[in-house]
mmCIF file of C-alpha atoms and ligand atoms in Angstrom:
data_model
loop_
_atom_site.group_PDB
_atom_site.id
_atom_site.type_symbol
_atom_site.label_atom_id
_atom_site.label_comp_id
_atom_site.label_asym_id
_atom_site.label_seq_id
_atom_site.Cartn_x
_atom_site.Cartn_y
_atom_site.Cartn_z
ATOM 1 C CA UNK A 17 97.949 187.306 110.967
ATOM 2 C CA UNK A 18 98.551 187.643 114.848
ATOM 3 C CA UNK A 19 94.808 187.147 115.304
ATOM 4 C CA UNK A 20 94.389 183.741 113.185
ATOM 5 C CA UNK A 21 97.739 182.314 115.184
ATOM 6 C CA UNK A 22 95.496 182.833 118.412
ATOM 7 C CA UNK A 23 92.283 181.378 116.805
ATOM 8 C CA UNK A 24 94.038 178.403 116.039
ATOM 9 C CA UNK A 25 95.969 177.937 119.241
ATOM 10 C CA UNK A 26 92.304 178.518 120.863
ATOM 11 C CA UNK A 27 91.158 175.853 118.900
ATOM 12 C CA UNK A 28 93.833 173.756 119.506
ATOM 13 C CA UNK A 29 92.887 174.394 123.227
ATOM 14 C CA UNK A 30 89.661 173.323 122.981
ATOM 15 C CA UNK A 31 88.701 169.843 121.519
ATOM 16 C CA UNK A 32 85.565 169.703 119.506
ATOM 17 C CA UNK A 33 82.928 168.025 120.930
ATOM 18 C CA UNK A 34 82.458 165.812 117.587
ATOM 19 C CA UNK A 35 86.066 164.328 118.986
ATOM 20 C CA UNK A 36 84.970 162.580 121.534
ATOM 21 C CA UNK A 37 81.525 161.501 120.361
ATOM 22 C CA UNK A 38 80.496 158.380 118.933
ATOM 23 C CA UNK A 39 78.724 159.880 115.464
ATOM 24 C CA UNK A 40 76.622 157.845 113.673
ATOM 25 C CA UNK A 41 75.277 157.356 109.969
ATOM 26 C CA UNK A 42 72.674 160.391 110.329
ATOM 27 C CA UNK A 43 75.567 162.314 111.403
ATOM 28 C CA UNK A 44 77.557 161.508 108.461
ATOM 29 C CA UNK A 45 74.875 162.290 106.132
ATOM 30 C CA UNK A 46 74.201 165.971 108.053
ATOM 31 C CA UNK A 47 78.149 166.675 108.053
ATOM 32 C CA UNK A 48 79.048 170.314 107.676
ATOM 33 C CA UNK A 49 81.976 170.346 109.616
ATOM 34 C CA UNK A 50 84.865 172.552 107.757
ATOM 35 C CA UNK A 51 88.600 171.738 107.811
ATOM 36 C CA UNK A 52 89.853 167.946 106.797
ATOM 37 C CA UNK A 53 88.574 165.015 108.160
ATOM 38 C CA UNK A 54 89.485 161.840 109.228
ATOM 39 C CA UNK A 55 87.650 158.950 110.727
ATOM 40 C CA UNK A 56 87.389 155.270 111.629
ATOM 41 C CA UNK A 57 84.323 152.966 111.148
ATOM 42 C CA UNK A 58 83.521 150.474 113.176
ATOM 43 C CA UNK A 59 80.575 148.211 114.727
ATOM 44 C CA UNK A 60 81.205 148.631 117.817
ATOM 45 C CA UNK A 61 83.281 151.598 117.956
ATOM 46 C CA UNK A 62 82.819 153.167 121.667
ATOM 47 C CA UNK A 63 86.250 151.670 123.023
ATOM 48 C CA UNK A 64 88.597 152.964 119.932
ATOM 49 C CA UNK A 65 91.067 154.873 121.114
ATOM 50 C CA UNK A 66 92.425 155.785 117.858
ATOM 51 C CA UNK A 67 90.689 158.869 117.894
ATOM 52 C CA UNK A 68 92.448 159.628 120.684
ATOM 53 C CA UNK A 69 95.964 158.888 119.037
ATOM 54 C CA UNK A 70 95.232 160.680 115.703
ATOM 55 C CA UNK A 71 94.507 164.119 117.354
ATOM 56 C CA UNK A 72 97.209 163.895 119.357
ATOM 57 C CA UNK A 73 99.318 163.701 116.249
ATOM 58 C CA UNK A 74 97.439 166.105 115.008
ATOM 59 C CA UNK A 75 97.851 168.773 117.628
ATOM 60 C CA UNK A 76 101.630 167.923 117.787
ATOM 61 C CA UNK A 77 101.206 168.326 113.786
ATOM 62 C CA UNK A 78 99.340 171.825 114.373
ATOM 63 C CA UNK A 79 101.447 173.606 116.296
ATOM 64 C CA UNK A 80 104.756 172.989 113.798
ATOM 65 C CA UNK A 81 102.872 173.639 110.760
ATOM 66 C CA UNK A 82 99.917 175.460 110.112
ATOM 67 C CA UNK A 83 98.450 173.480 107.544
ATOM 68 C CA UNK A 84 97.543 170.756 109.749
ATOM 69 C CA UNK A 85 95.654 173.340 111.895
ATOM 70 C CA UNK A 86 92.060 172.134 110.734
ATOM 71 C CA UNK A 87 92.656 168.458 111.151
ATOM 72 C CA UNK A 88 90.204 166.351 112.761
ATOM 73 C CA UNK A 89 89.743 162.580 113.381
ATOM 74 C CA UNK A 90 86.085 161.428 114.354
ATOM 75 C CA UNK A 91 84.443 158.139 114.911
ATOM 76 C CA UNK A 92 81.514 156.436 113.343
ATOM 77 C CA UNK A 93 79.515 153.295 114.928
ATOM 78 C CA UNK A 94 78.583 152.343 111.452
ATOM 79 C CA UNK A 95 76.379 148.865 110.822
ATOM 80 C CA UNK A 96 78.161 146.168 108.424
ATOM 81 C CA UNK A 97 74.820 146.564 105.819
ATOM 82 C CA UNK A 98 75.279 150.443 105.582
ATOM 83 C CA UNK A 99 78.813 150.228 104.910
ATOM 84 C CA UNK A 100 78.842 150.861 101.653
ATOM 85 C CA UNK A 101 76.693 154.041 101.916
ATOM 86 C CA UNK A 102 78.858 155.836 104.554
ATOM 87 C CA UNK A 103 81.986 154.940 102.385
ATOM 88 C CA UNK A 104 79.912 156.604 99.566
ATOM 89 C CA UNK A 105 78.657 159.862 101.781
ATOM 90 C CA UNK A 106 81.910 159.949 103.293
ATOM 91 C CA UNK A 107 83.994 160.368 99.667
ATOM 92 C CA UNK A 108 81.593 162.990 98.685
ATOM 93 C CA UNK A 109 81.712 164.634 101.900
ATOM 94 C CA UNK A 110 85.914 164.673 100.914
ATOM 95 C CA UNK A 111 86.736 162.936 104.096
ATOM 96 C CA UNK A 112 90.800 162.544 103.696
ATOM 97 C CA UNK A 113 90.838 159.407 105.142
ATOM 98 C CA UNK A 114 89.135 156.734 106.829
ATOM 99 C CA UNK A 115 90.660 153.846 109.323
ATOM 100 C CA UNK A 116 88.569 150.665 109.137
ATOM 101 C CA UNK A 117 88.097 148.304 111.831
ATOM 102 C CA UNK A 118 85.789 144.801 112.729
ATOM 103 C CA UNK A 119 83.765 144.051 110.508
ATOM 104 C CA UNK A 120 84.485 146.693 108.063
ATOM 105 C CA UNK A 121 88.361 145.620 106.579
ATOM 106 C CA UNK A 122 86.963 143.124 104.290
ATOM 107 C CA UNK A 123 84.086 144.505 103.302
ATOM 108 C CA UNK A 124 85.526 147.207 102.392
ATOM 109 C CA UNK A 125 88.350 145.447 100.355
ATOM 110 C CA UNK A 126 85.729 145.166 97.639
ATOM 111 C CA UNK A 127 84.655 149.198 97.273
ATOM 112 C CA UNK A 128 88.071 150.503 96.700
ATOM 113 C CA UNK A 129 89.384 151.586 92.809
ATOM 114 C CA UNK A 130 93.054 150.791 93.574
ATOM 115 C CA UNK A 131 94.493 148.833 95.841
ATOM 116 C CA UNK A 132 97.942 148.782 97.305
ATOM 117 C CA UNK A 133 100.061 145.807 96.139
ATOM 118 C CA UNK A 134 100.952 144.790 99.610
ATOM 119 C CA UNK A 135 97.011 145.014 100.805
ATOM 120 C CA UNK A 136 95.971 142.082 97.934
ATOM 121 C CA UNK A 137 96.859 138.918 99.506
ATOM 122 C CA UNK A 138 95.425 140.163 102.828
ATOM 123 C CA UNK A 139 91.851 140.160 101.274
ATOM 124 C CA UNK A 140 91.161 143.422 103.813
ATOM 125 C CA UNK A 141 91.838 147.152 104.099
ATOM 126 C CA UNK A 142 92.194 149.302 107.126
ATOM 127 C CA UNK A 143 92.827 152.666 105.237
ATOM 128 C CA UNK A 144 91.325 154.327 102.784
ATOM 129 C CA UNK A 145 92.991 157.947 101.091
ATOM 130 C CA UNK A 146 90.336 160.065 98.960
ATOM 131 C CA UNK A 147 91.216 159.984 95.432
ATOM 132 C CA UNK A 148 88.896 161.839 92.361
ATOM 133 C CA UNK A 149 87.397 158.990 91.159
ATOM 134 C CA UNK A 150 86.807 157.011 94.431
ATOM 135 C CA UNK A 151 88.763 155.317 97.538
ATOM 136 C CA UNK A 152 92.172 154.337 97.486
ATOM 137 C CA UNK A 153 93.018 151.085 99.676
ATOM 138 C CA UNK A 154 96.401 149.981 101.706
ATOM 139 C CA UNK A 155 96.444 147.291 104.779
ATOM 140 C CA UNK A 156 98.871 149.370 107.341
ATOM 141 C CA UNK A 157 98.448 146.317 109.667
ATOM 142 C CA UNK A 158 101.611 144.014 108.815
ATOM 143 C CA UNK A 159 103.768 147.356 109.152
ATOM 144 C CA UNK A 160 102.418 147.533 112.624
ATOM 145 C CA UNK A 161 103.007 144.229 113.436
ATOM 146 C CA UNK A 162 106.410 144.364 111.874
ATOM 147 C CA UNK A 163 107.027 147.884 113.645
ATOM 148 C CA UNK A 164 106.081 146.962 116.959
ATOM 149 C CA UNK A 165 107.904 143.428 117.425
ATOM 150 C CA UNK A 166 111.247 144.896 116.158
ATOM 151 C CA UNK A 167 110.595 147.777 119.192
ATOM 152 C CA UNK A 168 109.093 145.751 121.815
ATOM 153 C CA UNK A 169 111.340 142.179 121.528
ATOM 154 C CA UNK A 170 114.277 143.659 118.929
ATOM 155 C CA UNK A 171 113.451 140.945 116.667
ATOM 156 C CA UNK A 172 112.720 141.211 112.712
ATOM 157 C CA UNK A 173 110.254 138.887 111.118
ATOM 158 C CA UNK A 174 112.596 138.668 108.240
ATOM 159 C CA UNK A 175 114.589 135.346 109.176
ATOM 160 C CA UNK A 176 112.741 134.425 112.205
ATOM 161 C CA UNK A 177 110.880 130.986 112.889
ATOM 162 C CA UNK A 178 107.330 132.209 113.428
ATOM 163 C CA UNK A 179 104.477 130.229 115.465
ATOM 164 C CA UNK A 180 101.559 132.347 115.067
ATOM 165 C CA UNK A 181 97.999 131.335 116.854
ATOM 166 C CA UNK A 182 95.094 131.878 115.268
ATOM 167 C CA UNK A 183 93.583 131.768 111.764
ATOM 168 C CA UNK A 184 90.973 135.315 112.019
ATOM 169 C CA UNK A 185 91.490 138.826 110.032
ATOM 170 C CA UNK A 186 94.410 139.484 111.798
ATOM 171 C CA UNK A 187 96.061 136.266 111.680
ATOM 172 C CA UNK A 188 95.894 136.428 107.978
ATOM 173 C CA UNK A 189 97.696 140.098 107.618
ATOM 174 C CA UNK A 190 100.065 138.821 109.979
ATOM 175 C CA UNK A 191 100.877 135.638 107.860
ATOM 176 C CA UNK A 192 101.146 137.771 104.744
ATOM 177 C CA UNK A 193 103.740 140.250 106.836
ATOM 178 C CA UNK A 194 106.346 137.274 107.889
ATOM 179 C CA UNK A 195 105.789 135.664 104.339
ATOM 180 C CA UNK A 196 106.523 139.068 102.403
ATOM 181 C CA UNK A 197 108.867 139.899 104.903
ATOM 182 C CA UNK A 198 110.211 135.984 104.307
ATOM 183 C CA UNK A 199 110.392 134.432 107.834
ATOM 184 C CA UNK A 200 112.524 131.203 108.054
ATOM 185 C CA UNK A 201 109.366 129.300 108.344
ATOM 186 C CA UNK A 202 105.685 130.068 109.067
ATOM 187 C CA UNK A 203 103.850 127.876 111.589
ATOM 188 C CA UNK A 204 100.020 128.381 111.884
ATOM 189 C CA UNK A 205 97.963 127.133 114.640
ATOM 190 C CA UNK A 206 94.632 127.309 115.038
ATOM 191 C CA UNK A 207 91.489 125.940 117.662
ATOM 192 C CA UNK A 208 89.605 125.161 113.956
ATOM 193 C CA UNK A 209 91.205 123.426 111.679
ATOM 194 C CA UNK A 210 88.522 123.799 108.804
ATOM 195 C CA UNK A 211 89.546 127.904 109.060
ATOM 196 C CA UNK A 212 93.453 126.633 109.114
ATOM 197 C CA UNK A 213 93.352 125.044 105.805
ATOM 198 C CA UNK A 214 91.335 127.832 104.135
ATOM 199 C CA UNK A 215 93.991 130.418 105.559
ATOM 200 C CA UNK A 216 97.060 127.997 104.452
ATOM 201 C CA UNK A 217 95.408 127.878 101.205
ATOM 202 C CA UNK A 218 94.861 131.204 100.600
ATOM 203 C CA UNK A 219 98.798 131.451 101.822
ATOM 204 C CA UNK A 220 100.162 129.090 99.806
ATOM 205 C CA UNK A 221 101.055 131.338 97.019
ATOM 206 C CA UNK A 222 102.178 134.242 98.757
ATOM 207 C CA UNK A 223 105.823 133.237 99.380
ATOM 208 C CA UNK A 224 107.190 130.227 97.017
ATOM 209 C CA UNK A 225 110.235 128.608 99.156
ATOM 210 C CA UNK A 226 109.351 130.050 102.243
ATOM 211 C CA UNK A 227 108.110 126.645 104.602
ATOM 212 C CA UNK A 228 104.566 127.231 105.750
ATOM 213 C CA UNK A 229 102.828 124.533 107.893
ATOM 214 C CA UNK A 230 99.468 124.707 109.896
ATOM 215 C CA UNK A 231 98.894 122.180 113.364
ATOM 216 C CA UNK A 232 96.146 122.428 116.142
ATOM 217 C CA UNK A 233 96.478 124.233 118.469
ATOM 218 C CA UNK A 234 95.880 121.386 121.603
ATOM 219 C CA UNK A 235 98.984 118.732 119.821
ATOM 220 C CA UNK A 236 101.968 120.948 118.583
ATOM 221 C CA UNK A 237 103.986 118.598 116.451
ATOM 222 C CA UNK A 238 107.039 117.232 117.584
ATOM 223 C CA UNK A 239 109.267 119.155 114.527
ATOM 224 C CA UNK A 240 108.310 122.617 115.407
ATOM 225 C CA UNK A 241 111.478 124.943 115.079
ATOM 226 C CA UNK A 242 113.569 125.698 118.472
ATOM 227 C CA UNK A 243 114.115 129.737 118.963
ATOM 228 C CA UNK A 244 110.739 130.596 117.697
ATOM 229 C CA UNK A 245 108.650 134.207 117.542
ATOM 230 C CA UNK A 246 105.397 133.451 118.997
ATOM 231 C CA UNK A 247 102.781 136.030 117.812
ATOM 232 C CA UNK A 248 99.011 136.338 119.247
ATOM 233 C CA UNK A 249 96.300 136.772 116.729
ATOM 234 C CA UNK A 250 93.592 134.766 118.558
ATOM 235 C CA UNK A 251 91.151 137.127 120.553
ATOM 236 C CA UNK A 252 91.853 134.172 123.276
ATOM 237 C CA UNK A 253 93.021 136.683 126.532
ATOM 238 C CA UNK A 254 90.273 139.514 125.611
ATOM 239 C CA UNK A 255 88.228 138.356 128.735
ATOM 240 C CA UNK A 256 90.476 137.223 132.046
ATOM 241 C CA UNK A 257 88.874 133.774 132.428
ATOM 242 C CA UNK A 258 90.075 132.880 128.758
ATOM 243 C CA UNK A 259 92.722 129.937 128.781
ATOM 244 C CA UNK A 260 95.826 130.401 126.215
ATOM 245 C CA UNK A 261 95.231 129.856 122.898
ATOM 246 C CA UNK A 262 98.464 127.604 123.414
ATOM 247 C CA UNK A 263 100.453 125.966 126.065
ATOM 248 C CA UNK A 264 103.898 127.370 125.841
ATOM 249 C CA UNK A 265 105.624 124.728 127.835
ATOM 250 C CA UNK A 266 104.655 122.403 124.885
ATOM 251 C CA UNK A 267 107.019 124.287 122.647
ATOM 252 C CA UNK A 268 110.480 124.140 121.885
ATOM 253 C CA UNK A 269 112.744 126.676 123.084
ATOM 254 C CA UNK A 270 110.307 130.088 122.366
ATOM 255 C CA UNK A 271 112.750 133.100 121.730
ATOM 256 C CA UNK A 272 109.789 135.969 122.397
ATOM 257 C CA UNK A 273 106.286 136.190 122.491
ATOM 258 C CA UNK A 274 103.850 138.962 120.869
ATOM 259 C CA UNK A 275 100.024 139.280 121.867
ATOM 260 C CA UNK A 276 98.667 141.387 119.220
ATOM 261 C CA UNK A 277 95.777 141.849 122.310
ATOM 262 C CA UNK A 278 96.428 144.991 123.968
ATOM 263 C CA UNK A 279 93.620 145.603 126.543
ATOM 264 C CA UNK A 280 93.851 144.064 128.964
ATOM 265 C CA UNK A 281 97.364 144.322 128.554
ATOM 266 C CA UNK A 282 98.336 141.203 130.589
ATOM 267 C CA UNK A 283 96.908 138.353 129.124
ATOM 268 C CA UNK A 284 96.879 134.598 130.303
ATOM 269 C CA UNK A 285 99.666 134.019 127.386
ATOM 270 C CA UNK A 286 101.961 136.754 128.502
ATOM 271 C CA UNK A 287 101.654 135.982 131.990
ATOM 272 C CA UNK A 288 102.579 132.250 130.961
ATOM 273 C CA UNK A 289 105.359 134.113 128.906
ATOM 274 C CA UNK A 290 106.680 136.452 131.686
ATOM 275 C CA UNK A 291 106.657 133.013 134.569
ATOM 276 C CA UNK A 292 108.957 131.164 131.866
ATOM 277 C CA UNK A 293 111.396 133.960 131.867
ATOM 278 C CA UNK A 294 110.420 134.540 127.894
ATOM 279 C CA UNK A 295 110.462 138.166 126.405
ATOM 280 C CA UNK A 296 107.281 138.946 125.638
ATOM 281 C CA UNK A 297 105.066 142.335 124.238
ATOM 282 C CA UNK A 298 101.486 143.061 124.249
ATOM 283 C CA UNK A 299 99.712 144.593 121.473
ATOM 284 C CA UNK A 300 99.705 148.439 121.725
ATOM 285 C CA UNK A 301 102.468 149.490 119.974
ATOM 286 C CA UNK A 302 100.931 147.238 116.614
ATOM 287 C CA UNK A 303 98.199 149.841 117.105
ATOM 288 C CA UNK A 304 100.087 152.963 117.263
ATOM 289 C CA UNK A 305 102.673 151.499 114.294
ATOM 290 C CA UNK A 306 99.746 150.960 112.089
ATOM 291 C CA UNK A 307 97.924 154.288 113.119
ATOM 292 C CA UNK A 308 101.106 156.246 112.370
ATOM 293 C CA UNK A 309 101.494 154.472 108.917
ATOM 294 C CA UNK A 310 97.811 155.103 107.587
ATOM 295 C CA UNK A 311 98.737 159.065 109.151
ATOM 296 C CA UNK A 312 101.671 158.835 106.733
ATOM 297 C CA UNK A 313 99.521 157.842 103.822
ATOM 298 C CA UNK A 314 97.113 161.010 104.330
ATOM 299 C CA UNK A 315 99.519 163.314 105.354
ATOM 300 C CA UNK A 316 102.934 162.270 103.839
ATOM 301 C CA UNK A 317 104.601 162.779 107.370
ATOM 302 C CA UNK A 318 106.982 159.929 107.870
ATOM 303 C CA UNK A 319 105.236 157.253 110.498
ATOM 304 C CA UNK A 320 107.660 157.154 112.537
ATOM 305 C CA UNK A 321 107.522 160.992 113.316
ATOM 306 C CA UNK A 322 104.001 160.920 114.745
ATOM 307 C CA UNK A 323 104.158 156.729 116.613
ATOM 308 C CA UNK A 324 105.895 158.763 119.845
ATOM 309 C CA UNK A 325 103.133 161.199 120.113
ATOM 310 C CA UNK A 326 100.463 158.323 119.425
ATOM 311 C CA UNK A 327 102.057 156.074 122.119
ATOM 312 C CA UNK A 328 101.767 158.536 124.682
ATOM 313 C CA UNK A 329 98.099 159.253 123.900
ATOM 314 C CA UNK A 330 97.344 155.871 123.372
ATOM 315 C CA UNK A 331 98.687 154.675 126.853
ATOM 316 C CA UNK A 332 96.768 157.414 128.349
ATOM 317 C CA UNK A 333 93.377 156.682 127.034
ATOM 318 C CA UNK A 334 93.861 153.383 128.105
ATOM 319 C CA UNK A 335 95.259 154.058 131.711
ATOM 320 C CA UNK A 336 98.174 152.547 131.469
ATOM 321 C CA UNK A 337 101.233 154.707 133.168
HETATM 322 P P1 LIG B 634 88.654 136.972 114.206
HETATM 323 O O1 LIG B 634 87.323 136.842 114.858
HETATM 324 O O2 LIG B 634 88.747 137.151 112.735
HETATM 325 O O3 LIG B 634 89.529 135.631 114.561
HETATM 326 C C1 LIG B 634 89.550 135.133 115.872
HETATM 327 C C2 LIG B 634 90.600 134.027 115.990
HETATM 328 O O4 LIG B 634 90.744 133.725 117.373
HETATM 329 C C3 LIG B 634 90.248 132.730 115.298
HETATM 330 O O5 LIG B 634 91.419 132.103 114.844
HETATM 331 C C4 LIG B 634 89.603 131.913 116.436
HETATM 332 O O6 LIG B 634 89.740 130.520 116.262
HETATM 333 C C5 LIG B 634 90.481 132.334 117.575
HETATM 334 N N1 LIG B 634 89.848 132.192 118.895
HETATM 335 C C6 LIG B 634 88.789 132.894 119.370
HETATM 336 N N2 LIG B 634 88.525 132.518 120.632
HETATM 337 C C7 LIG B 634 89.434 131.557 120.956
HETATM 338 C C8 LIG B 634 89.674 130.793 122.126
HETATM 339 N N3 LIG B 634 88.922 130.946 123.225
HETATM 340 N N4 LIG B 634 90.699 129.921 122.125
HETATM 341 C C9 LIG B 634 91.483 129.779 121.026
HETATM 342 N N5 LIG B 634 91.303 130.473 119.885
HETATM 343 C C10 LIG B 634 90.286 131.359 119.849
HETATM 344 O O7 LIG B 634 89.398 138.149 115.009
HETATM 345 P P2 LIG B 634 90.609 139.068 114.484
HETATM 346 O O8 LIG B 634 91.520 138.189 113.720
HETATM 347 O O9 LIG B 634 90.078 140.280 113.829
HETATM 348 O O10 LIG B 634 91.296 139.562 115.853
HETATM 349 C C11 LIG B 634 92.059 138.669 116.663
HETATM 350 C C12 LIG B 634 92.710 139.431 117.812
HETATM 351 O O11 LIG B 634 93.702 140.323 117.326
HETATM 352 C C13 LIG B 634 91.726 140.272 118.624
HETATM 353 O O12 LIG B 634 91.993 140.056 119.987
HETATM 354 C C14 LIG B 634 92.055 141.693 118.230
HETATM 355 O O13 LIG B 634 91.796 142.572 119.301
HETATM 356 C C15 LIG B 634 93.554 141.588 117.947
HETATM 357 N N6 LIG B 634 94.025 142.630 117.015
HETATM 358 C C16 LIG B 634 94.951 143.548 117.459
HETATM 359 C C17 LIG B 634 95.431 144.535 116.612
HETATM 360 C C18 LIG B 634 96.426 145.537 117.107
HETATM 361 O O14 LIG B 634 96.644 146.569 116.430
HETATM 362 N N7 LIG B 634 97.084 145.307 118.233
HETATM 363 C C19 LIG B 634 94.960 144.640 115.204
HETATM 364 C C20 LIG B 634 94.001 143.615 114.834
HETATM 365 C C21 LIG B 634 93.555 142.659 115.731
HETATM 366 P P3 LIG B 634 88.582 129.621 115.544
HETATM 367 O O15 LIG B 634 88.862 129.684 114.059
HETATM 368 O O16 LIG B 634 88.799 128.287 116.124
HETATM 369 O O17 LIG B 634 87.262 130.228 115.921
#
């Protein structure tokens, strides 16, 4: 016994290469690799630092109990066409789980055999748990979203006047999260407005009672709600020369602001936010809440035992002190 506590301290010492790498479809298909698996898809996948966060919960996992001793999370650049045959190689490879990001969460929506409840009006999935007869499917998104503005601004969605910019992927999961969750009132804005009235649509039945109204993004309307949650799902801030999606001074009263955008971690929105004198969170701890939840869903460790962990490794991979 003494002897297989040292192996797997060793190994705990030193990361396997396939941790760090960026694997690929002909990997996939030539994986041998004992011990269980984990892994996120993606196109591109090089700057994912989830990797990075999942080992670290798994190491911190490893050296309490032995069972998570031959854990592993790897990453795959996978195209959007040959999506459905990694999902395939992957479940009959027994890969635990699998994290999902652009392009793959919708895609994927339609090559699961259950879904979670919560996942359906979201139209994506960005976890899938191995079951017998094929891939089990949950959206851990609106938890992080949930998780993180509650620890970053102190603020529930659950009774809160939400303006939320932008009408993408993640706009939607975050619309379905405050309706579920039932927000006072839901307020969509969006640079498009053929996208806003698809998504306000699609919304429409989600939450009966709760008020839900869409408006563009350049002419806020004059009866938007004073003491408002501002949330970022817009990619508008990814590059520096981007202007904000929306001109805070043209809102009432703003109570907080949330940029789901997390590098760079000052965008032009939060810097807007932070001259005002508003309260205002970027995007990382969404990531970590969200990677800790689909961890919980493979591992049945409570999420919010591995998010610490995650944070740390996830503020480390991306430089940030
Ligand atoms: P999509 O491509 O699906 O949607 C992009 C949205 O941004 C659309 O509403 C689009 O508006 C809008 N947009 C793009 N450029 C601009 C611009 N210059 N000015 C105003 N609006 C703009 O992307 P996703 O929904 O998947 O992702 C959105 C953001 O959320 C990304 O930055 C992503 O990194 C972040 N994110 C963060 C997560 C986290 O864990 N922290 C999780 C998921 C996403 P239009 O319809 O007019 O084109």
């Amino acid at each position: 016994m003494p002897r297989r506590r040292s192996a797997v301290r060793l190994a705990l010492l030193k990361p396997h290469p396939a941790a760090s790498a960026v694997l690929t479809l002909a990997d996939l298909a030539a994986w041998s690799r004992p011990g269980t698996a984990l892994a996120v898809l993606g196109h591109p996948i090089k700057h994912s630092i989830s990797p990075a966060m999942h080992n670290a919960a798994l190491a911190a996992l490893a050296r309490a109990d032995a069972r998570f001793a031959d854990w592993h999370y790897v990453r795959f650049e996978i195209h959007p066409a040959d999506l459905p045959q990694a999902l395939d190689l992957l479940h009959a490879k027994k890969f635990r789980g699998v994290n999902l990001t652009v392009p793959h969460k919708i895609i994927a929506f339609d090559r699961v055999v259950a879904l979670d409840p919560a996942a359906r009006p979201v139209g994506a999935v960005n976890t899938l748990h191995w079951a017998e007869r094929g891939w089990h499917g949950f959206n851990t998104d609106g938890y992080g979203l949930a998780s993180a503005v509650r620890e970053t601004l102190g603020r529930d969605l659950a009774g809160t006047h939400v303006i939320l910019l932008g009408a993408g992927g993640a706009a939607r999961g975050a619309a379905v999260e405050c309706l579920q969750r039932r927000c006072a009132s839901l307020w969509i804005a969006n640079r498009t407005r053929a996208t806003l009235d698809t998504l306000l649509a699609a919304l429409a039945p989600v939450a009966p009672g709760v008020p839900l109204h869409g408006f563009a993004s350049a002419a806020p309307p004059p009866d938007l709600p004073s003491g408002a949650l501002v949330i970022n799902a817009t990619s508008a801030g990814l590059r520096p020369t981007d202007e904000p999606p929306v001109d805070l001074t043209a809102l009432p009263h703003v109570a907080a602001v949330f940029d789901m955008i997390y590098n760079p971690p000052q965008t032009p929105l939060l810097r807007q936010a932070y001259f005002l004198g508003q309260p205002h969170a970027h995007g990382l701890a969404m990531l970590v809440h969200q990677g800790a939840k689909s961890l919980e869903h493979w591992s049945g460790i409570p999420a919010a035992q591995t998010a610490p962990t995650m944070a740390v490794a996830a503020r480390a991979a991306l430089g940030l002190t």
